[in-house]
């Protein structure tokens, strides 16, 4: 397969700077004492001081790709095939399968079978029944398990894709080898959490602010204007129309996602966010982790709401380390 749409120009990536939280000290999600930081290397060239250039890898060849005929809808997908463990990538609400250009070839090279797909109304996928868009976790199961015949898999979800991953983990824990959730509100409906989010995300103040300005960190936008432009172009392709006010599909959750339900998840889990994520700041991630005490928690520096895009080297390294450590693969 050739490079994905929008991945034609090289990106710029600053030195990796990670804070790895190995545990949560209390039920209130206080910051743990164990912390590992890797400082970025500083280059002599002025442009590389701001952001180090990393070209987008050529995409790995796909064994199968196209439109999957599922109950009530046709979804676009790509599948690298192979005999390795399967990793399924679930995109953000403002994204599509095209946003995984940095992860697909890296995971494939590491020996994994990689499946990307676009949810209803995103990218090349159809919208389905306009009166009932159904359940996103059901579409995921129909695609991966029923259509592609995968028995068990690693599930990686970013932002809204993380909420769908949580829903799927509650519906089909027996299908998951591991769960990775990045920069996600995780769709919890407990009143106190909902109130917290409504205070954090003032829609009356952000309604007319472009998504890229909210989702991409200021450091990324300043250091990588070309990458910012590519993100904007891919966002336009992901959902037709004004992405904040029209064209968006909201699918239901199969499960009632409460903190009690989240605490019942025992699948090996990695939680991540960017230190500049305005939706899921580190303090919110620690709250989530206090309800998933088995989870590993990682903060990626100089990243906003799209860490897999803004800091792909850091994201990929953390993901691969987690997968290998848990499964020795």
PDB file of C-alpha atoms in Angstrom:
ATOM      1  CA  UNK A   1       0.000   0.000   0.000  1.00  0.00           C
ATOM      2  CA  UNK A   2       1.208   3.512  -0.722  1.00  0.00           C
ATOM      3  CA  UNK A   3       1.329   6.224   1.913  1.00  0.00           C
ATOM      4  CA  UNK A   4      -2.046   7.079   3.377  1.00  0.00           C
ATOM      5  CA  UNK A   5      -3.899  10.179   2.245  1.00  0.00           C
ATOM      6  CA  UNK A   6      -2.315  13.272   3.736  1.00  0.00           C
ATOM      7  CA  UNK A   7       1.024  11.646   4.613  1.00  0.00           C
ATOM      8  CA  UNK A   8       3.035  13.021   1.695  1.00  0.00           C
ATOM      9  CA  UNK A   9       5.397  15.429   3.412  1.00  0.00           C
ATOM     10  CA  UNK A  10       7.893  14.798   6.202  1.00  0.00           C
ATOM     11  CA  UNK A  11       6.902  15.718   9.725  1.00  0.00           C
ATOM     12  CA  UNK A  12       8.979  17.404  12.405  1.00  0.00           C
ATOM     13  CA  UNK A  13       9.293  15.729  15.768  1.00  0.00           C
ATOM     14  CA  UNK A  14      10.951  17.116  18.886  1.00  0.00           C
ATOM     15  CA  UNK A  15      13.137  14.954  21.090  1.00  0.00           C
ATOM     16  CA  UNK A  16      11.162  12.437  23.104  1.00  0.00           C
ATOM     17  CA  UNK A  17      10.323  13.592  26.614  1.00  0.00           C
ATOM     18  CA  UNK A  18       8.364  11.105  28.688  1.00  0.00           C
ATOM     19  CA  UNK A  19       7.009  10.942  32.200  1.00  0.00           C
ATOM     20  CA  UNK A  20       6.140   7.358  33.053  1.00  0.00           C
ATOM     21  CA  UNK A  21       3.883   6.921  36.059  1.00  0.00           C
ATOM     22  CA  UNK A  22       4.233   3.399  37.357  1.00  0.00           C
ATOM     23  CA  UNK A  23       1.416   3.547  39.881  1.00  0.00           C
ATOM     24  CA  UNK A  24      -1.207   5.662  41.599  1.00  0.00           C
ATOM     25  CA  UNK A  25      -0.690   6.469  45.268  1.00  0.00           C
ATOM     26  CA  UNK A  26      -4.265   6.979  46.371  1.00  0.00           C
ATOM     27  CA  UNK A  27      -7.869   6.736  45.324  1.00  0.00           C
ATOM     28  CA  UNK A  28      -7.739  10.460  44.639  1.00  0.00           C
ATOM     29  CA  UNK A  29      -5.190   9.940  41.879  1.00  0.00           C
ATOM     30  CA  UNK A  30      -2.318  11.799  43.547  1.00  0.00           C
ATOM     31  CA  UNK A  31       0.893  11.995  41.584  1.00  0.00           C
ATOM     32  CA  UNK A  32       3.158   9.013  42.397  1.00  0.00           C
ATOM     33  CA  UNK A  33       6.732   9.457  43.475  1.00  0.00           C
ATOM     34  CA  UNK A  34       8.247   7.110  40.871  1.00  0.00           C
ATOM     35  CA  UNK A  35       8.874   9.054  37.687  1.00  0.00           C
ATOM     36  CA  UNK A  36      11.252   8.554  34.768  1.00  0.00           C
ATOM     37  CA  UNK A  37      12.121  11.427  32.442  1.00  0.00           C
ATOM     38  CA  UNK A  38      14.094  11.328  29.226  1.00  0.00           C
ATOM     39  CA  UNK A  39      15.340  14.775  28.250  1.00  0.00           C
ATOM     40  CA  UNK A  40      15.305  15.788  24.562  1.00  0.00           C
ATOM     41  CA  UNK A  41      18.545  16.175  22.670  1.00  0.00           C
ATOM     42  CA  UNK A  42      19.211  19.690  21.336  1.00  0.00           C
ATOM     43  CA  UNK A  43      20.407  20.044  17.746  1.00  0.00           C
ATOM     44  CA  UNK A  44      22.571  22.838  16.377  1.00  0.00           C
ATOM     45  CA  UNK A  45      20.258  23.633  13.486  1.00  0.00           C
ATOM     46  CA  UNK A  46      17.709  26.263  14.561  1.00  0.00           C
ATOM     47  CA  UNK A  47      14.734  24.507  12.969  1.00  0.00           C
ATOM     48  CA  UNK A  48      15.614  21.217  14.673  1.00  0.00           C
ATOM     49  CA  UNK A  49      15.833  22.915  18.037  1.00  0.00           C
ATOM     50  CA  UNK A  50      12.066  23.455  17.768  1.00  0.00           C
ATOM     51  CA  UNK A  51      11.114  20.147  16.148  1.00  0.00           C
ATOM     52  CA  UNK A  52      13.251  17.279  14.824  1.00  0.00           C
ATOM     53  CA  UNK A  53      12.248  16.045  11.369  1.00  0.00           C
ATOM     54  CA  UNK A  54      10.941  12.464  11.136  1.00  0.00           C
ATOM     55  CA  UNK A  55       9.597  11.303   7.765  1.00  0.00           C
ATOM     56  CA  UNK A  56       6.355   9.345   7.725  1.00  0.00           C
ATOM     57  CA  UNK A  57       7.197   5.682   7.058  1.00  0.00           C
ATOM     58  CA  UNK A  58       5.956   3.965   3.940  1.00  0.00           C
ATOM     59  CA  UNK A  59       2.815   2.040   4.837  1.00  0.00           C
ATOM     60  CA  UNK A  60       3.148  -1.724   5.130  1.00  0.00           C
ATOM     61  CA  UNK A  61       1.480  -3.731   2.349  1.00  0.00           C
ATOM     62  CA  UNK A  62      -2.066  -4.811   3.138  1.00  0.00           C
ATOM     63  CA  UNK A  63      -3.248  -8.356   2.767  1.00  0.00           C
ATOM     64  CA  UNK A  64      -6.836  -7.123   2.542  1.00  0.00           C
ATOM     65  CA  UNK A  65      -8.452  -3.697   2.369  1.00  0.00           C
ATOM     66  CA  UNK A  66     -11.654  -2.140   1.135  1.00  0.00           C
ATOM     67  CA  UNK A  67     -15.279  -2.023   2.201  1.00  0.00           C
ATOM     68  CA  UNK A  68     -16.523  -4.617   4.678  1.00  0.00           C
ATOM     69  CA  UNK A  69     -20.185  -5.555   4.297  1.00  0.00           C
ATOM     70  CA  UNK A  70     -21.446  -5.580   7.874  1.00  0.00           C
ATOM     71  CA  UNK A  71     -25.004  -5.702   9.229  1.00  0.00           C
ATOM     72  CA  UNK A  72     -26.559  -2.349   8.361  1.00  0.00           C
ATOM     73  CA  UNK A  73     -23.410  -0.618   7.091  1.00  0.00           C
ATOM     74  CA  UNK A  74     -20.283  -0.877   4.949  1.00  0.00           C
ATOM     75  CA  UNK A  75     -17.062   0.168   6.711  1.00  0.00           C
ATOM     76  CA  UNK A  76     -13.655   0.813   5.175  1.00  0.00           C
ATOM     77  CA  UNK A  77     -10.791  -1.190   6.666  1.00  0.00           C
ATOM     78  CA  UNK A  78      -7.207  -2.288   6.035  1.00  0.00           C
ATOM     79  CA  UNK A  79      -5.582  -5.489   7.277  1.00  0.00           C
ATOM     80  CA  UNK A  80      -1.877  -6.271   6.939  1.00  0.00           C
ATOM     81  CA  UNK A  81      -2.493  -9.958   7.608  1.00  0.00           C
ATOM     82  CA  UNK A  82       0.221 -12.278   8.830  1.00  0.00           C
ATOM     83  CA  UNK A  83       0.580 -14.766  11.668  1.00  0.00           C
ATOM     84  CA  UNK A  84       1.548 -12.328  14.421  1.00  0.00           C
ATOM     85  CA  UNK A  85      -0.735 -11.073  17.212  1.00  0.00           C
ATOM     86  CA  UNK A  86      -3.431  -8.714  15.967  1.00  0.00           C
ATOM     87  CA  UNK A  87      -3.562  -5.020  16.893  1.00  0.00           C
ATOM     88  CA  UNK A  88      -6.764  -3.108  16.112  1.00  0.00           C
ATOM     89  CA  UNK A  89      -6.535   0.704  15.978  1.00  0.00           C
ATOM     90  CA  UNK A  90      -9.631   2.789  16.821  1.00  0.00           C
ATOM     91  CA  UNK A  91      -9.482   6.464  15.786  1.00  0.00           C
ATOM     92  CA  UNK A  92     -10.650   9.711  17.384  1.00  0.00           C
ATOM     93  CA  UNK A  93     -14.031  11.390  16.809  1.00  0.00           C
ATOM     94  CA  UNK A  94     -12.383  13.919  14.491  1.00  0.00           C
ATOM     95  CA  UNK A  95     -10.376  11.239  12.678  1.00  0.00           C
ATOM     96  CA  UNK A  96     -10.441   8.182  10.466  1.00  0.00           C
ATOM     97  CA  UNK A  97      -8.234   5.209   9.632  1.00  0.00           C
ATOM     98  CA  UNK A  98      -5.864   7.608   7.858  1.00  0.00           C
ATOM     99  CA  UNK A  99      -4.642   9.031  11.178  1.00  0.00           C
ATOM    100  CA  UNK A 100      -2.658   5.861  11.983  1.00  0.00           C
ATOM    101  CA  UNK A 101       0.033   6.427   9.328  1.00  0.00           C
ATOM    102  CA  UNK A 102       2.845   6.502  11.896  1.00  0.00           C
ATOM    103  CA  UNK A 103       1.695   3.361  13.712  1.00  0.00           C
ATOM    104  CA  UNK A 104       0.688   0.901  10.975  1.00  0.00           C
ATOM    105  CA  UNK A 105       4.163   0.288   9.471  1.00  0.00           C
ATOM    106  CA  UNK A 106       5.953   0.326  12.835  1.00  0.00           C
ATOM    107  CA  UNK A 107       3.641  -2.256  14.388  1.00  0.00           C
ATOM    108  CA  UNK A 108       3.762  -4.389  11.251  1.00  0.00           C
ATOM    109  CA  UNK A 109       7.563  -4.344  11.235  1.00  0.00           C
ATOM    110  CA  UNK A 110       7.505  -5.434  14.876  1.00  0.00           C
ATOM    111  CA  UNK A 111       5.610  -8.578  13.867  1.00  0.00           C
ATOM    112  CA  UNK A 112       1.991  -7.613  14.468  1.00  0.00           C
ATOM    113  CA  UNK A 113      -1.025  -7.987  12.226  1.00  0.00           C
ATOM    114  CA  UNK A 114      -2.474  -4.470  12.065  1.00  0.00           C
ATOM    115  CA  UNK A 115      -6.108  -3.625  11.386  1.00  0.00           C
ATOM    116  CA  UNK A 116      -7.290  -0.046  10.907  1.00  0.00           C
ATOM    117  CA  UNK A 117     -10.835   0.999  10.083  1.00  0.00           C
ATOM    118  CA  UNK A 118     -13.062   4.051   9.838  1.00  0.00           C
ATOM    119  CA  UNK A 119     -16.244   4.142  11.870  1.00  0.00           C
ATOM    120  CA  UNK A 120     -19.640   5.050  10.436  1.00  0.00           C
ATOM    121  CA  UNK A 121     -19.589   8.382   8.638  1.00  0.00           C
ATOM    122  CA  UNK A 122     -15.807   8.722   8.889  1.00  0.00           C
ATOM    123  CA  UNK A 123     -13.373   8.587   5.997  1.00  0.00           C
ATOM    124  CA  UNK A 124     -14.555   6.209   3.295  1.00  0.00           C
ATOM    125  CA  UNK A 125     -17.056   4.380   5.494  1.00  0.00           C
ATOM    126  CA  UNK A 126     -20.787   4.673   4.927  1.00  0.00           C
ATOM    127  CA  UNK A 127     -23.118   6.268   7.473  1.00  0.00           C
ATOM    128  CA  UNK A 128     -25.665   3.448   7.527  1.00  0.00           C
ATOM    129  CA  UNK A 129     -29.237   3.918   8.738  1.00  0.00           C
ATOM    130  CA  UNK A 130     -29.754   7.647   9.331  1.00  0.00           C
ATOM    131  CA  UNK A 131     -32.421   6.971  11.944  1.00  0.00           C
ATOM    132  CA  UNK A 132     -30.324   4.555  13.993  1.00  0.00           C
ATOM    133  CA  UNK A 133     -26.521   4.535  13.837  1.00  0.00           C
ATOM    134  CA  UNK A 134     -26.315   1.572  16.178  1.00  0.00           C
ATOM    135  CA  UNK A 135     -23.487   0.680  18.537  1.00  0.00           C
ATOM    136  CA  UNK A 136     -19.817   1.315  17.748  1.00  0.00           C
ATOM    137  CA  UNK A 137     -18.571  -1.681  19.747  1.00  0.00           C
ATOM    138  CA  UNK A 138     -20.960  -3.941  17.820  1.00  0.00           C
ATOM    139  CA  UNK A 139     -19.598  -2.637  14.503  1.00  0.00           C
ATOM    140  CA  UNK A 140     -16.076  -3.264  15.794  1.00  0.00           C
ATOM    141  CA  UNK A 141     -16.929  -6.843  16.763  1.00  0.00           C
ATOM    142  CA  UNK A 142     -18.693  -7.509  13.465  1.00  0.00           C
ATOM    143  CA  UNK A 143     -15.681  -6.251  11.523  1.00  0.00           C
ATOM    144  CA  UNK A 144     -12.806  -7.786  13.459  1.00  0.00           C
ATOM    145  CA  UNK A 145     -14.244 -11.040  14.796  1.00  0.00           C
ATOM    146  CA  UNK A 146     -17.034 -11.944  12.376  1.00  0.00           C
ATOM    147  CA  UNK A 147     -15.818 -10.474   9.067  1.00  0.00           C
ATOM    148  CA  UNK A 148     -12.039 -10.821   9.468  1.00  0.00           C
ATOM    149  CA  UNK A 149     -12.125 -13.910  11.661  1.00  0.00           C
ATOM    150  CA  UNK A 150      -9.852 -12.670  14.451  1.00  0.00           C
ATOM    151  CA  UNK A 151     -10.187 -14.583  17.711  1.00  0.00           C
ATOM    152  CA  UNK A 152      -8.247 -12.367  20.167  1.00  0.00           C
ATOM    153  CA  UNK A 153      -6.510  -9.040  19.702  1.00  0.00           C
ATOM    154  CA  UNK A 154      -4.883  -5.984  21.238  1.00  0.00           C
ATOM    155  CA  UNK A 155      -7.198  -2.964  21.087  1.00  0.00           C
ATOM    156  CA  UNK A 156      -5.789   0.581  20.875  1.00  0.00           C
ATOM    157  CA  UNK A 157      -8.154   3.550  21.089  1.00  0.00           C
ATOM    158  CA  UNK A 158      -7.408   7.265  20.919  1.00  0.00           C
ATOM    159  CA  UNK A 159      -9.876   9.892  22.223  1.00  0.00           C
ATOM    160  CA  UNK A 160     -13.425   8.764  21.296  1.00  0.00           C
ATOM    161  CA  UNK A 161     -11.888   5.523  20.073  1.00  0.00           C
ATOM    162  CA  UNK A 162     -10.844   4.940  23.670  1.00  0.00           C
ATOM    163  CA  UNK A 163     -14.421   5.171  24.905  1.00  0.00           C
ATOM    164  CA  UNK A 164     -15.409   2.587  22.317  1.00  0.00           C
ATOM    165  CA  UNK A 165     -12.512   0.406  23.452  1.00  0.00           C
ATOM    166  CA  UNK A 166     -13.761   0.599  27.056  1.00  0.00           C
ATOM    167  CA  UNK A 167     -17.262  -0.346  25.885  1.00  0.00           C
ATOM    168  CA  UNK A 168     -15.849  -3.285  23.934  1.00  0.00           C
ATOM    169  CA  UNK A 169     -13.775  -4.433  26.922  1.00  0.00           C
ATOM    170  CA  UNK A 170     -16.978  -4.576  28.971  1.00  0.00           C
ATOM    171  CA  UNK A 171     -18.862  -6.469  26.256  1.00  0.00           C
ATOM    172  CA  UNK A 172     -16.124  -8.872  25.147  1.00  0.00           C
ATOM    173  CA  UNK A 173     -13.255  -9.099  27.653  1.00  0.00           C
ATOM    174  CA  UNK A 174     -12.546 -12.630  26.449  1.00  0.00           C
ATOM    175  CA  UNK A 175     -11.540 -11.259  23.038  1.00  0.00           C
ATOM    176  CA  UNK A 176      -8.902  -8.817  24.293  1.00  0.00           C
ATOM    177  CA  UNK A 177      -5.236  -9.543  24.902  1.00  0.00           C
ATOM    178  CA  UNK A 178      -4.627  -5.979  26.049  1.00  0.00           C
ATOM    179  CA  UNK A 179      -6.204  -2.533  26.076  1.00  0.00           C
ATOM    180  CA  UNK A 180      -4.460   0.773  25.309  1.00  0.00           C
ATOM    181  CA  UNK A 181      -6.401   3.994  25.892  1.00  0.00           C
ATOM    182  CA  UNK A 182      -4.878   7.341  24.885  1.00  0.00           C
ATOM    183  CA  UNK A 183      -6.282  10.833  25.497  1.00  0.00           C
ATOM    184  CA  UNK A 184      -9.796   9.562  26.079  1.00  0.00           C
ATOM    185  CA  UNK A 185     -12.641  10.760  28.293  1.00  0.00           C
ATOM    186  CA  UNK A 186     -13.601   7.031  28.386  1.00  0.00           C
ATOM    187  CA  UNK A 187     -17.351   7.818  28.291  1.00  0.00           C
ATOM    188  CA  UNK A 188     -17.987   7.460  32.032  1.00  0.00           C
ATOM    189  CA  UNK A 189     -21.476   8.714  32.959  1.00  0.00           C
ATOM    190  CA  UNK A 190     -21.211   9.147  36.751  1.00  0.00           C
ATOM    191  CA  UNK A 191     -22.748  12.556  37.579  1.00  0.00           C
ATOM    192  CA  UNK A 192     -19.699  13.971  39.369  1.00  0.00           C
ATOM    193  CA  UNK A 193     -17.451  13.047  36.428  1.00  0.00           C
ATOM    194  CA  UNK A 194     -19.886  14.499  33.902  1.00  0.00           C
ATOM    195  CA  UNK A 195     -20.013  17.726  35.921  1.00  0.00           C
ATOM    196  CA  UNK A 196     -16.220  17.828  36.081  1.00  0.00           C
ATOM    197  CA  UNK A 197     -16.018  17.491  32.306  1.00  0.00           C
ATOM    198  CA  UNK A 198     -18.663  20.158  31.705  1.00  0.00           C
ATOM    199  CA  UNK A 199     -16.630  22.590  33.795  1.00  0.00           C
ATOM    200  CA  UNK A 200     -13.403  21.598  32.066  1.00  0.00           C
ATOM    201  CA  UNK A 201     -14.819  21.730  28.536  1.00  0.00           C
ATOM    202  CA  UNK A 202     -16.856  24.909  28.283  1.00  0.00           C
ATOM    203  CA  UNK A 203     -18.730  24.479  25.014  1.00  0.00           C
ATOM    204  CA  UNK A 204     -19.984  28.041  25.211  1.00  0.00           C
ATOM    205  CA  UNK A 205     -16.348  29.178  25.004  1.00  0.00           C
ATOM    206  CA  UNK A 206     -14.971  26.625  22.528  1.00  0.00           C
ATOM    207  CA  UNK A 207     -17.892  26.258  20.097  1.00  0.00           C
ATOM    208  CA  UNK A 208     -16.294  28.468  17.439  1.00  0.00           C
ATOM    209  CA  UNK A 209     -12.681  27.452  17.980  1.00  0.00           C
ATOM    210  CA  UNK A 210     -11.285  25.138  15.261  1.00  0.00           C
ATOM    211  CA  UNK A 211     -10.616  21.569  16.337  1.00  0.00           C
ATOM    212  CA  UNK A 212      -6.934  21.673  15.434  1.00  0.00           C
ATOM    213  CA  UNK A 213      -6.409  24.588  17.837  1.00  0.00           C
ATOM    214  CA  UNK A 214      -7.959  22.594  20.676  1.00  0.00           C
ATOM    215  CA  UNK A 215      -6.586  19.138  19.868  1.00  0.00           C
ATOM    216  CA  UNK A 216      -3.007  19.873  18.780  1.00  0.00           C
ATOM    217  CA  UNK A 217      -0.628  21.261  21.388  1.00  0.00           C
ATOM    218  CA  UNK A 218       0.753  24.780  21.036  1.00  0.00           C
ATOM    219  CA  UNK A 219       4.273  23.341  20.949  1.00  0.00           C
ATOM    220  CA  UNK A 220       3.360  21.122  17.993  1.00  0.00           C
ATOM    221  CA  UNK A 221       1.565  23.884  16.107  1.00  0.00           C
ATOM    222  CA  UNK A 222       4.547  26.218  16.570  1.00  0.00           C
ATOM    223  CA  UNK A 223       7.204  23.641  15.757  1.00  0.00           C
ATOM    224  CA  UNK A 224       5.442  21.807  12.954  1.00  0.00           C
ATOM    225  CA  UNK A 225       3.182  24.052  10.850  1.00  0.00           C
ATOM    226  CA  UNK A 226       3.366  21.605   7.931  1.00  0.00           C
ATOM    227  CA  UNK A 227       2.165  18.780  10.153  1.00  0.00           C
ATOM    228  CA  UNK A 228      -0.611  20.983  11.484  1.00  0.00           C
ATOM    229  CA  UNK A 229      -1.779  21.662   7.939  1.00  0.00           C
ATOM    230  CA  UNK A 230      -1.742  17.927   7.148  1.00  0.00           C
ATOM    231  CA  UNK A 231      -3.816  17.221  10.275  1.00  0.00           C
ATOM    232  CA  UNK A 232      -6.377  19.833   9.217  1.00  0.00           C
ATOM    233  CA  UNK A 233      -6.616  18.365   5.722  1.00  0.00           C
ATOM    234  CA  UNK A 234      -7.073  14.827   7.057  1.00  0.00           C
ATOM    235  CA  UNK A 235      -9.739  16.075   9.460  1.00  0.00           C
ATOM    236  CA  UNK A 236     -11.667  17.561   6.532  1.00  0.00           C
ATOM    237  CA  UNK A 237     -11.544  14.179   4.778  1.00  0.00           C
ATOM    238  CA  UNK A 238     -12.478  12.306   7.944  1.00  0.00           C
ATOM    239  CA  UNK A 239     -15.915  13.899   8.369  1.00  0.00           C
ATOM    240  CA  UNK A 240     -17.569  15.958   5.600  1.00  0.00           C
ATOM    241  CA  UNK A 241     -18.940  19.377   6.495  1.00  0.00           C
ATOM    242  CA  UNK A 242     -18.213  21.508   9.511  1.00  0.00           C
ATOM    243  CA  UNK A 243     -16.779  18.909  11.848  1.00  0.00           C
ATOM    244  CA  UNK A 244     -18.010  20.567  15.025  1.00  0.00           C
ATOM    245  CA  UNK A 245     -21.580  21.284  13.972  1.00  0.00           C
ATOM    246  CA  UNK A 246     -22.660  18.949  11.184  1.00  0.00           C
ATOM    247  CA  UNK A 247     -21.887  15.625   9.630  1.00  0.00           C
ATOM    248  CA  UNK A 248     -20.846  13.973  12.893  1.00  0.00           C
ATOM    249  CA  UNK A 249     -22.284  10.603  13.853  1.00  0.00           C
ATOM    250  CA  UNK A 250     -22.840   9.731  17.488  1.00  0.00           C
ATOM    251  CA  UNK A 251     -23.210   6.013  18.129  1.00  0.00           C
ATOM    252  CA  UNK A 252     -24.564   4.549  21.344  1.00  0.00           C
ATOM    253  CA  UNK A 253     -22.665   2.526  23.914  1.00  0.00           C
ATOM    254  CA  UNK A 254     -23.795  -1.005  24.604  1.00  0.00           C
ATOM    255  CA  UNK A 255     -22.880  -0.786  28.274  1.00  0.00           C
ATOM    256  CA  UNK A 256     -23.659   1.690  31.019  1.00  0.00           C
ATOM    257  CA  UNK A 257     -20.102   2.946  31.538  1.00  0.00           C
ATOM    258  CA  UNK A 258     -19.817   3.874  35.207  1.00  0.00           C
ATOM    259  CA  UNK A 259     -16.730   3.940  37.424  1.00  0.00           C
ATOM    260  CA  UNK A 260     -17.953   0.669  38.917  1.00  0.00           C
ATOM    261  CA  UNK A 261     -18.044  -0.873  35.449  1.00  0.00           C
ATOM    262  CA  UNK A 262     -14.585   0.489  34.602  1.00  0.00           C
ATOM    263  CA  UNK A 263     -13.221  -1.003  37.845  1.00  0.00           C
ATOM    264  CA  UNK A 264     -14.409  -4.431  36.693  1.00  0.00           C
ATOM    265  CA  UNK A 265     -12.073  -4.398  33.672  1.00  0.00           C
ATOM    266  CA  UNK A 266      -9.125  -6.717  34.309  1.00  0.00           C
ATOM    267  CA  UNK A 267      -7.592  -6.785  30.832  1.00  0.00           C
ATOM    268  CA  UNK A 268      -3.940  -5.566  30.898  1.00  0.00           C
ATOM    269  CA  UNK A 269      -4.259  -1.822  30.271  1.00  0.00           C
ATOM    270  CA  UNK A 270      -2.060   1.107  29.310  1.00  0.00           C
ATOM    271  CA  UNK A 271      -3.419   4.631  29.858  1.00  0.00           C
ATOM    272  CA  UNK A 272      -1.766   7.565  28.076  1.00  0.00           C
ATOM    273  CA  UNK A 273      -2.281  11.250  27.469  1.00  0.00           C
ATOM    274  CA  UNK A 274      -0.273  14.285  26.419  1.00  0.00           C
ATOM    275  CA  UNK A 275       0.886  16.785  29.018  1.00  0.00           C
ATOM    276  CA  UNK A 276      -0.764  19.551  26.949  1.00  0.00           C
ATOM    277  CA  UNK A 277      -4.041  17.708  26.303  1.00  0.00           C
ATOM    278  CA  UNK A 278      -6.847  20.198  26.974  1.00  0.00           C
ATOM    279  CA  UNK A 279      -9.450  17.421  26.969  1.00  0.00           C
ATOM    280  CA  UNK A 280      -7.597  14.851  29.097  1.00  0.00           C
ATOM    281  CA  UNK A 281      -4.946  16.657  31.158  1.00  0.00           C
ATOM    282  CA  UNK A 282      -2.634  14.546  33.345  1.00  0.00           C
ATOM    283  CA  UNK A 283      -4.753  15.181  36.443  1.00  0.00           C
ATOM    284  CA  UNK A 284      -7.806  13.695  34.692  1.00  0.00           C
ATOM    285  CA  UNK A 285      -5.787  10.687  33.562  1.00  0.00           C
ATOM    286  CA  UNK A 286      -4.744  10.072  37.155  1.00  0.00           C
ATOM    287  CA  UNK A 287      -8.405  10.121  38.166  1.00  0.00           C
ATOM    288  CA  UNK A 288      -9.141   7.506  35.504  1.00  0.00           C
ATOM    289  CA  UNK A 289      -6.175   5.423  36.632  1.00  0.00           C
ATOM    290  CA  UNK A 290      -7.414   5.477  40.226  1.00  0.00           C
ATOM    291  CA  UNK A 291     -10.340   3.382  38.943  1.00  0.00           C
ATOM    292  CA  UNK A 292      -8.074   1.060  36.937  1.00  0.00           C
ATOM    293  CA  UNK A 293      -5.448   0.232  39.516  1.00  0.00           C
ATOM    294  CA  UNK A 294      -3.927  -2.504  37.353  1.00  0.00           C
ATOM    295  CA  UNK A 295      -3.233  -0.048  34.522  1.00  0.00           C
ATOM    296  CA  UNK A 296       0.111   1.412  33.556  1.00  0.00           C
ATOM    297  CA  UNK A 297      -0.004   5.187  33.197  1.00  0.00           C
ATOM    298  CA  UNK A 298       2.129   7.322  30.911  1.00  0.00           C
ATOM    299  CA  UNK A 299       2.279  11.040  30.143  1.00  0.00           C
ATOM    300  CA  UNK A 300       3.813  12.106  26.813  1.00  0.00           C
ATOM    301  CA  UNK A 301       5.400  15.540  26.913  1.00  0.00           C
ATOM    302  CA  UNK A 302       4.813  18.194  24.238  1.00  0.00           C
ATOM    303  CA  UNK A 303       1.688  16.415  23.046  1.00  0.00           C
ATOM    304  CA  UNK A 304      -1.946  17.425  23.092  1.00  0.00           C
ATOM    305  CA  UNK A 305      -5.054  15.390  22.321  1.00  0.00           C
ATOM    306  CA  UNK A 306      -3.407  13.454  19.465  1.00  0.00           C
ATOM    307  CA  UNK A 307      -0.230  11.916  20.952  1.00  0.00           C
ATOM    308  CA  UNK A 308       0.017   9.232  18.268  1.00  0.00           C
ATOM    309  CA  UNK A 309       0.193  12.047  15.700  1.00  0.00           C
ATOM    310  CA  UNK A 310       2.143  14.731  17.544  1.00  0.00           C
ATOM    311  CA  UNK A 311       4.721  12.445  19.182  1.00  0.00           C
ATOM    312  CA  UNK A 312       4.652   9.205  17.181  1.00  0.00           C
ATOM    313  CA  UNK A 313       8.092   8.010  18.291  1.00  0.00           C
ATOM    314  CA  UNK A 314       7.179   8.332  21.967  1.00  0.00           C
ATOM    315  CA  UNK A 315       3.723   6.824  21.408  1.00  0.00           C
ATOM    316  CA  UNK A 316       5.051   3.888  19.408  1.00  0.00           C
ATOM    317  CA  UNK A 317       7.866   3.158  21.845  1.00  0.00           C
ATOM    318  CA  UNK A 318       5.466   3.113  24.795  1.00  0.00           C
ATOM    319  CA  UNK A 319       2.929   0.963  22.979  1.00  0.00           C
ATOM    320  CA  UNK A 320       5.495  -1.591  21.794  1.00  0.00           C
ATOM    321  CA  UNK A 321       7.121  -1.772  25.210  1.00  0.00           C
ATOM    322  CA  UNK A 322       3.727  -2.403  26.796  1.00  0.00           C
ATOM    323  CA  UNK A 323       2.738  -5.088  24.286  1.00  0.00           C
ATOM    324  CA  UNK A 324       6.068  -6.905  24.559  1.00  0.00           C
ATOM    325  CA  UNK A 325       6.241  -6.685  28.335  1.00  0.00           C
ATOM    326  CA  UNK A 326       2.774  -8.081  28.814  1.00  0.00           C
ATOM    327  CA  UNK A 327       2.848 -10.767  26.157  1.00  0.00           C
ATOM    328  CA  UNK A 328       6.552 -11.320  25.452  1.00  0.00           C
ATOM    329  CA  UNK A 329       5.847 -10.689  21.762  1.00  0.00           C
TER     330      UNK A 329
END
